[in-house]
XYZ file of N, CA and C in Angstrom:
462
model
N 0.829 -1.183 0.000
C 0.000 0.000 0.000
C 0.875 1.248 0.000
N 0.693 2.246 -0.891
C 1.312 3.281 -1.175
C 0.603 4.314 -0.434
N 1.405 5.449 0.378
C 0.228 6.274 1.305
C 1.689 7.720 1.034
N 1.062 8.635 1.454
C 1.985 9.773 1.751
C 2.022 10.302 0.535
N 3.922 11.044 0.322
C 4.229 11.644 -0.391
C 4.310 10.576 -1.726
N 4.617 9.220 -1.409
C 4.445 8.219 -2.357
C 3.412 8.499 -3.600
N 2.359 8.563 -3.072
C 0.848 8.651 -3.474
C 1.129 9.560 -4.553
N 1.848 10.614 -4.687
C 1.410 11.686 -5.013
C 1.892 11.688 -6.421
N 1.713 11.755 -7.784
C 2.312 11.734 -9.006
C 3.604 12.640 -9.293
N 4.526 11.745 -9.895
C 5.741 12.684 -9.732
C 5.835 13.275 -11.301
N 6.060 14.945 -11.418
C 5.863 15.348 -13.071
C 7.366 16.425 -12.868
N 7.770 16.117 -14.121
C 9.169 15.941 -14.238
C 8.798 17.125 -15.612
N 9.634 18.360 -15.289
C 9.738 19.087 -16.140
C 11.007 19.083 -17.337
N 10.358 19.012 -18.674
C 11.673 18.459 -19.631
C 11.748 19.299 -20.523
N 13.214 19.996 -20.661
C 13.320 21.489 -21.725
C 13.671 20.776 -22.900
N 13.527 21.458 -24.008
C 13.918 20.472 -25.446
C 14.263 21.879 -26.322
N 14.658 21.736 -27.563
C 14.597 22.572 -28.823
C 14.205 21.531 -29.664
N 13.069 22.578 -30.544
C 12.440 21.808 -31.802
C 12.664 22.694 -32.535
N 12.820 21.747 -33.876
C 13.566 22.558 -35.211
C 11.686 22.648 -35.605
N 11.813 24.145 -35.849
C 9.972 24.093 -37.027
C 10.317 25.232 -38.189
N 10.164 24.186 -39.028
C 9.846 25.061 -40.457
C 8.742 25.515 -40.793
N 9.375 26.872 -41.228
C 8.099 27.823 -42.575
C 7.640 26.649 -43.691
N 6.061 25.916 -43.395
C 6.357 25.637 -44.754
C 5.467 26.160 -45.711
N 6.377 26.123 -47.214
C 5.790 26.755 -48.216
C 6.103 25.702 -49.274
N 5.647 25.730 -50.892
C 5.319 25.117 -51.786
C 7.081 24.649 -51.945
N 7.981 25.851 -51.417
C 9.560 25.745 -51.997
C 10.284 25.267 -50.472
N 9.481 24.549 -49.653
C 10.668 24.727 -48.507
C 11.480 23.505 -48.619
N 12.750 23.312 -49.019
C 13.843 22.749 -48.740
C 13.472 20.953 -47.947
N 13.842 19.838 -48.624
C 13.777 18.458 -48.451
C 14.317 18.498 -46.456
N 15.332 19.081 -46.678
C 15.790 18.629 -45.213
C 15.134 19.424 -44.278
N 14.898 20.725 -44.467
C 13.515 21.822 -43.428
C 12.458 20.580 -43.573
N 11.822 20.236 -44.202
C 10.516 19.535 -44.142
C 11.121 18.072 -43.093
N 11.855 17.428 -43.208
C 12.455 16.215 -42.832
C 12.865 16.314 -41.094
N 13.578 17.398 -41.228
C 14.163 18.096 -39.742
C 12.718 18.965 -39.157
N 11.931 19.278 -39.790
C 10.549 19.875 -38.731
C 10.181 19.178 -37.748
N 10.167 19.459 -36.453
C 9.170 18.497 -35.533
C 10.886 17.857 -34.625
N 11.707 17.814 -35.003
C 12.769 16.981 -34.237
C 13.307 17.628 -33.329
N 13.419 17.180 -32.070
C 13.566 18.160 -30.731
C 15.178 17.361 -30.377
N 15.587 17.852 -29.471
C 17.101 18.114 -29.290
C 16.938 18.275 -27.666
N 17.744 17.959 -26.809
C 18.088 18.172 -25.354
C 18.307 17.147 -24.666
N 19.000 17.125 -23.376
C 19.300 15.640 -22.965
C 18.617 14.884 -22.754
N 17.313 15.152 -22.804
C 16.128 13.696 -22.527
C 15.725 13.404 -23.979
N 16.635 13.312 -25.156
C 16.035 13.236 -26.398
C 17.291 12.420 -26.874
N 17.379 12.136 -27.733
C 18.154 11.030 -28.641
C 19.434 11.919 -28.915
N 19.061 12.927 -29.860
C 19.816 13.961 -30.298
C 19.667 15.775 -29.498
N 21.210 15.358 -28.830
C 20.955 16.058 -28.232
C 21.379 17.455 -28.490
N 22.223 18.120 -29.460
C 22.034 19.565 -29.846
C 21.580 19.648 -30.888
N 20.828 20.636 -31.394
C 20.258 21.397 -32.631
C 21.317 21.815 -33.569
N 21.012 21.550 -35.053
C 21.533 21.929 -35.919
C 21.796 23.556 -36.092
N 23.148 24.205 -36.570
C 23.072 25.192 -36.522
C 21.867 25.881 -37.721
N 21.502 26.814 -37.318
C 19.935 27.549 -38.832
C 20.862 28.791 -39.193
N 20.767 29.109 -40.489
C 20.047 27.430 -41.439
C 21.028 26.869 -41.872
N 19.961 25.726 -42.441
C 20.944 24.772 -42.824
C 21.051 24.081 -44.013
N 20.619 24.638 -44.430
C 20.488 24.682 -46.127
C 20.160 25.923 -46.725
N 20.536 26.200 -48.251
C 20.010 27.431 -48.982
C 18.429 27.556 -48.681
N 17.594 28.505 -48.314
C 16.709 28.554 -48.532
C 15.834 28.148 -47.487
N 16.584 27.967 -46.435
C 16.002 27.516 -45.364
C 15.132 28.099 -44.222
N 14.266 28.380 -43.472
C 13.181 29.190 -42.865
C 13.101 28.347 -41.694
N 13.924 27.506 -41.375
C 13.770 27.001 -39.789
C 14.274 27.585 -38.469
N 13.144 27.489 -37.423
C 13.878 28.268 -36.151
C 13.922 27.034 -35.165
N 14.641 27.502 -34.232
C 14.668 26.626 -33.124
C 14.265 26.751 -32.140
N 12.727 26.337 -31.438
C 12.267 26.509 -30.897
C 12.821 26.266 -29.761
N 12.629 26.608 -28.290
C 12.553 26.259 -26.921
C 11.148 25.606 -25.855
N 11.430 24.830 -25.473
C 10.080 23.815 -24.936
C 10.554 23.654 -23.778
N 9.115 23.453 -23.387
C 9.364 22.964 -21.998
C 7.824 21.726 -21.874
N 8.125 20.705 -21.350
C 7.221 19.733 -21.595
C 7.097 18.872 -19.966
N 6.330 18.479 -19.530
C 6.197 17.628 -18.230
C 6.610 16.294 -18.762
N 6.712 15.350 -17.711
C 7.076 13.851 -18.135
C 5.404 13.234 -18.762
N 4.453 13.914 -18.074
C 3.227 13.576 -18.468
C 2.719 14.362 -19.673
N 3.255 14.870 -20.189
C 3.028 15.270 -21.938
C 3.828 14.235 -22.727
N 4.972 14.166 -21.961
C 6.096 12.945 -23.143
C 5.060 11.744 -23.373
N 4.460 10.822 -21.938
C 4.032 9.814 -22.010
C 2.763 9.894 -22.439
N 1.612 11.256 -22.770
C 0.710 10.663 -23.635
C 1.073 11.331 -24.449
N 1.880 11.721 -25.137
C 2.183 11.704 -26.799
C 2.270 13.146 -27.274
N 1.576 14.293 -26.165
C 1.289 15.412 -26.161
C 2.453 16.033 -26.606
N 2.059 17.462 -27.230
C 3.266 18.288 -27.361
C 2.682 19.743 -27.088
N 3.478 20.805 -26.526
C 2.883 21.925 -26.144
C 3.101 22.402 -27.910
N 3.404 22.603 -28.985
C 3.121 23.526 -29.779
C 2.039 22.996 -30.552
N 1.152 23.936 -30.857
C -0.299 23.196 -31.558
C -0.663 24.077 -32.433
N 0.321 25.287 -32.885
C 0.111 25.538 -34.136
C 1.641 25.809 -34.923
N 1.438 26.125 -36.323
C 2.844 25.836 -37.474
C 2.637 27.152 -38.453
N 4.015 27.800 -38.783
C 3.705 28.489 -38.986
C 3.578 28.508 -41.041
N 3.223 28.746 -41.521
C 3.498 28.714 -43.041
C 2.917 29.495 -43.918
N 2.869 29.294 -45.461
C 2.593 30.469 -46.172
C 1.268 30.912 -46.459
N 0.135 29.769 -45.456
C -1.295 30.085 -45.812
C -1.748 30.113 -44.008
N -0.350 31.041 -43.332
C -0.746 31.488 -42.453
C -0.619 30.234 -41.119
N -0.920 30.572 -39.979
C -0.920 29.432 -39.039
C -1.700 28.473 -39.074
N -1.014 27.268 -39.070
C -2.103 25.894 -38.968
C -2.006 25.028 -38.184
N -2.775 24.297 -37.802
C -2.118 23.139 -36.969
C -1.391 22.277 -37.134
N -1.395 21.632 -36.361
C 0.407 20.937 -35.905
C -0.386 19.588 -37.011
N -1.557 18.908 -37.143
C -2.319 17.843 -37.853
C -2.349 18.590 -39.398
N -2.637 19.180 -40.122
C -2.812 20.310 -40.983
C -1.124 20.538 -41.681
N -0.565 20.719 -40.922
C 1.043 20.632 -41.099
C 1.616 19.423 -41.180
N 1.360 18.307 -40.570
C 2.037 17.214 -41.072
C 1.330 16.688 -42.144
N -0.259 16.966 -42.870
C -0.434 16.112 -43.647
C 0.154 17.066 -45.219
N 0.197 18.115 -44.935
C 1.035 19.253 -45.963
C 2.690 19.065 -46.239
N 3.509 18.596 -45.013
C 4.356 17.937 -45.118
C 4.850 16.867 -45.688
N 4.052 15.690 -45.778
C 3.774 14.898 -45.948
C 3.802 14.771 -47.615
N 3.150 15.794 -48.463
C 2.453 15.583 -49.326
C 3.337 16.604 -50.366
N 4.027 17.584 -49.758
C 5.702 18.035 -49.836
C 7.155 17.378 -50.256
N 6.992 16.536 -49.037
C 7.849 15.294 -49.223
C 7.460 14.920 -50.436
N 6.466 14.149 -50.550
C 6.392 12.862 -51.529
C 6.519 13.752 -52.943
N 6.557 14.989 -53.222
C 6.561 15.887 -54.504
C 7.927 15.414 -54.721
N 8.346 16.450 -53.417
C 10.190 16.424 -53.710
C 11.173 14.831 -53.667
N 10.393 13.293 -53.049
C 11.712 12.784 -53.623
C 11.027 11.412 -54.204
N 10.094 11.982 -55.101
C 9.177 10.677 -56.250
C 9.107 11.987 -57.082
N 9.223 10.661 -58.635
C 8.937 11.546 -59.563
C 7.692 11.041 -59.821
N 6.763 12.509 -60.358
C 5.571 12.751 -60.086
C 5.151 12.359 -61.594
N 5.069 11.951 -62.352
C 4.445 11.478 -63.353
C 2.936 11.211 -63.388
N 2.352 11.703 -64.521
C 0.583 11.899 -64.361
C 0.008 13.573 -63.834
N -0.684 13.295 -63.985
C -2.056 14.724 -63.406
C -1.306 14.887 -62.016
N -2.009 16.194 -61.466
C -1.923 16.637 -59.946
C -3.121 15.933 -59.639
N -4.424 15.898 -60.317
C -5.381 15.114 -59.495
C -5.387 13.674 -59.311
N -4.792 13.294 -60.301
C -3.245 11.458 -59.439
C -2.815 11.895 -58.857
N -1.881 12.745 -58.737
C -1.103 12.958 -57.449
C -1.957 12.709 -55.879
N -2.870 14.494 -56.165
C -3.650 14.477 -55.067
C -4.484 13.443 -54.731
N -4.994 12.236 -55.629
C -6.029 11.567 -54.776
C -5.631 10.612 -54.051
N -4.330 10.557 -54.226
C -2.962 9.405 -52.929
C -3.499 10.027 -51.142
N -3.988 11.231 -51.201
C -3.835 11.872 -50.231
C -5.404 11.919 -49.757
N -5.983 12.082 -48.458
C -7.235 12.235 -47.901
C -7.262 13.893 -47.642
N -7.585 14.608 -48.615
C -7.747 16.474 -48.496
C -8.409 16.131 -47.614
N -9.751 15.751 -47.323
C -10.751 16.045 -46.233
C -9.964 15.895 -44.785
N -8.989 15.676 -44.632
C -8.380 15.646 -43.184
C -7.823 16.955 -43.394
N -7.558 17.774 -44.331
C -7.517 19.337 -43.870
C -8.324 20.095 -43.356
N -8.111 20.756 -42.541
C -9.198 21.615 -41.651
C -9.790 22.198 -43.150
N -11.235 22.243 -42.468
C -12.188 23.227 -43.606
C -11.723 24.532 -43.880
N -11.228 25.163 -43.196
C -10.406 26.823 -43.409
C -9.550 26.684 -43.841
N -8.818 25.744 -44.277
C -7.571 25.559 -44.950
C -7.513 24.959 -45.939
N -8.329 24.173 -46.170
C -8.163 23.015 -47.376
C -7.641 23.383 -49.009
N -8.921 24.781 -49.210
C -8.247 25.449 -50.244
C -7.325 25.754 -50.894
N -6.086 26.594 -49.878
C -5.079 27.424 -49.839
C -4.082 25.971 -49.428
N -4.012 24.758 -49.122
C -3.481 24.347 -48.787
C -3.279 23.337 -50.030
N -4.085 22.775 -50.915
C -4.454 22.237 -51.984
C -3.742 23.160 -53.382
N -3.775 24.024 -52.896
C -3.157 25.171 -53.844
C -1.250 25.504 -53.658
N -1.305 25.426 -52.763
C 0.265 25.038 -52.354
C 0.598 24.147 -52.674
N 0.034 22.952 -52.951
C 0.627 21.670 -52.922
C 0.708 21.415 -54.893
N -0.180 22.173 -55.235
C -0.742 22.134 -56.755
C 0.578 23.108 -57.230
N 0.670 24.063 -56.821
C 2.052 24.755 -57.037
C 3.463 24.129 -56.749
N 3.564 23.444 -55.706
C 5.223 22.314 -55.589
C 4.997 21.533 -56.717
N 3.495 21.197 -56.734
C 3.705 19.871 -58.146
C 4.200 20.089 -59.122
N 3.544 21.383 -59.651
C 4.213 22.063 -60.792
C 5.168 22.395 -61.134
N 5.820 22.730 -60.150
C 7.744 23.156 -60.001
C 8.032 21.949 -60.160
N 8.093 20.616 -59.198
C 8.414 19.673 -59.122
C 8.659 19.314 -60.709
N 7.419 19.163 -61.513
C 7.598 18.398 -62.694
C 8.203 19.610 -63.463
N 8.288 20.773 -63.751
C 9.012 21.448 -64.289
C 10.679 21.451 -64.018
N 11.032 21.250 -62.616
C 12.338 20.969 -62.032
C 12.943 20.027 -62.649
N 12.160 18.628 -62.828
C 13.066 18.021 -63.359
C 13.056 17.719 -64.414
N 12.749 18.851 -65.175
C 13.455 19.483 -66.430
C 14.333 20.525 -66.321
N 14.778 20.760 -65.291
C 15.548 21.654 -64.698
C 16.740 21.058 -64.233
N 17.794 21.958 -64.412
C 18.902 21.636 -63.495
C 19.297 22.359 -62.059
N 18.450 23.353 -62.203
C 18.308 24.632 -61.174
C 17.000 24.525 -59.779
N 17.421 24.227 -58.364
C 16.366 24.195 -57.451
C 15.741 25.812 -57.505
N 14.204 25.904 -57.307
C 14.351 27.022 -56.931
C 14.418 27.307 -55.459
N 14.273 26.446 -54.797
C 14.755 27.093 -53.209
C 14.935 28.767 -52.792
């Protein structure tokens, strides 16, 4: 039987840096890749890359502070991202990420509406879906123009 100070839940305050990128239709393979990855001694990797870190790069390094009871349910204190159709959420941002990525390292062969129907739009927030669909319709386009290119535009 546990009684006293025992009893009492122990919450463990944990500082971190998270790398978060601007993202936009042009942001850089490794900004998109390195978004979201936190740094400090309760983390794997423990210092931050110097910013930036690539041409073209729009990443800052955030400062956190997190309880042991945010680590263990999955929580994270930042819940919005910042980018070129304005602030979105942290869900909203990874599926834009996501869909970023797969522009920049598959070649995109076919329509944007092949492209896009790989992807569930309806998990974009309704205030965003638009402007966010439109960003992504614009990387495509570079994308397949790029590689007819020898030149990033970064």
């Amino acid at each position: 039987r546990i009684s006293g100070a025992w009893a009492q839940k122990v919450i463990t305050t944990i500082e971190a840096i998270e790398i978060q990128t601007f993202i936009d239709w042009n942001t850089p393979r490794l900004c998109l890749e390195s978004d979201g990855i936190r740094y400090g001694n309760h983390f794997k990797q423990k210092k931050p890359p110097k910013l930036p870190h690539v041409p073209g790069c729009r990443c800052e390094a955030i400062k956190l502070f997190y309880t042991s009871d945010d680590v263990f349910q999955g929580t994270s204190p930042i819940l919005k991202h910042k980018s070129a159709i304005g602030e979105i959420s942290s869900k909203d941002a990874s599926l834009l990420k996501k869909m970023l990525l797969k522009i920049i390292t598959h070649s995109n062969k076919g329509s944007f509406t092949d492209f896009i129907s790989q992807f569930e739009t309806k998990n974009f927030s309704d205030d965003i879906r638009p402007q966010a669909i439109s960003l992504v319709e614009r990387a495509f386009k570079k994308g397949n123009s790029r590689s007819n290119d020898s030149h990033d535009d970064c």
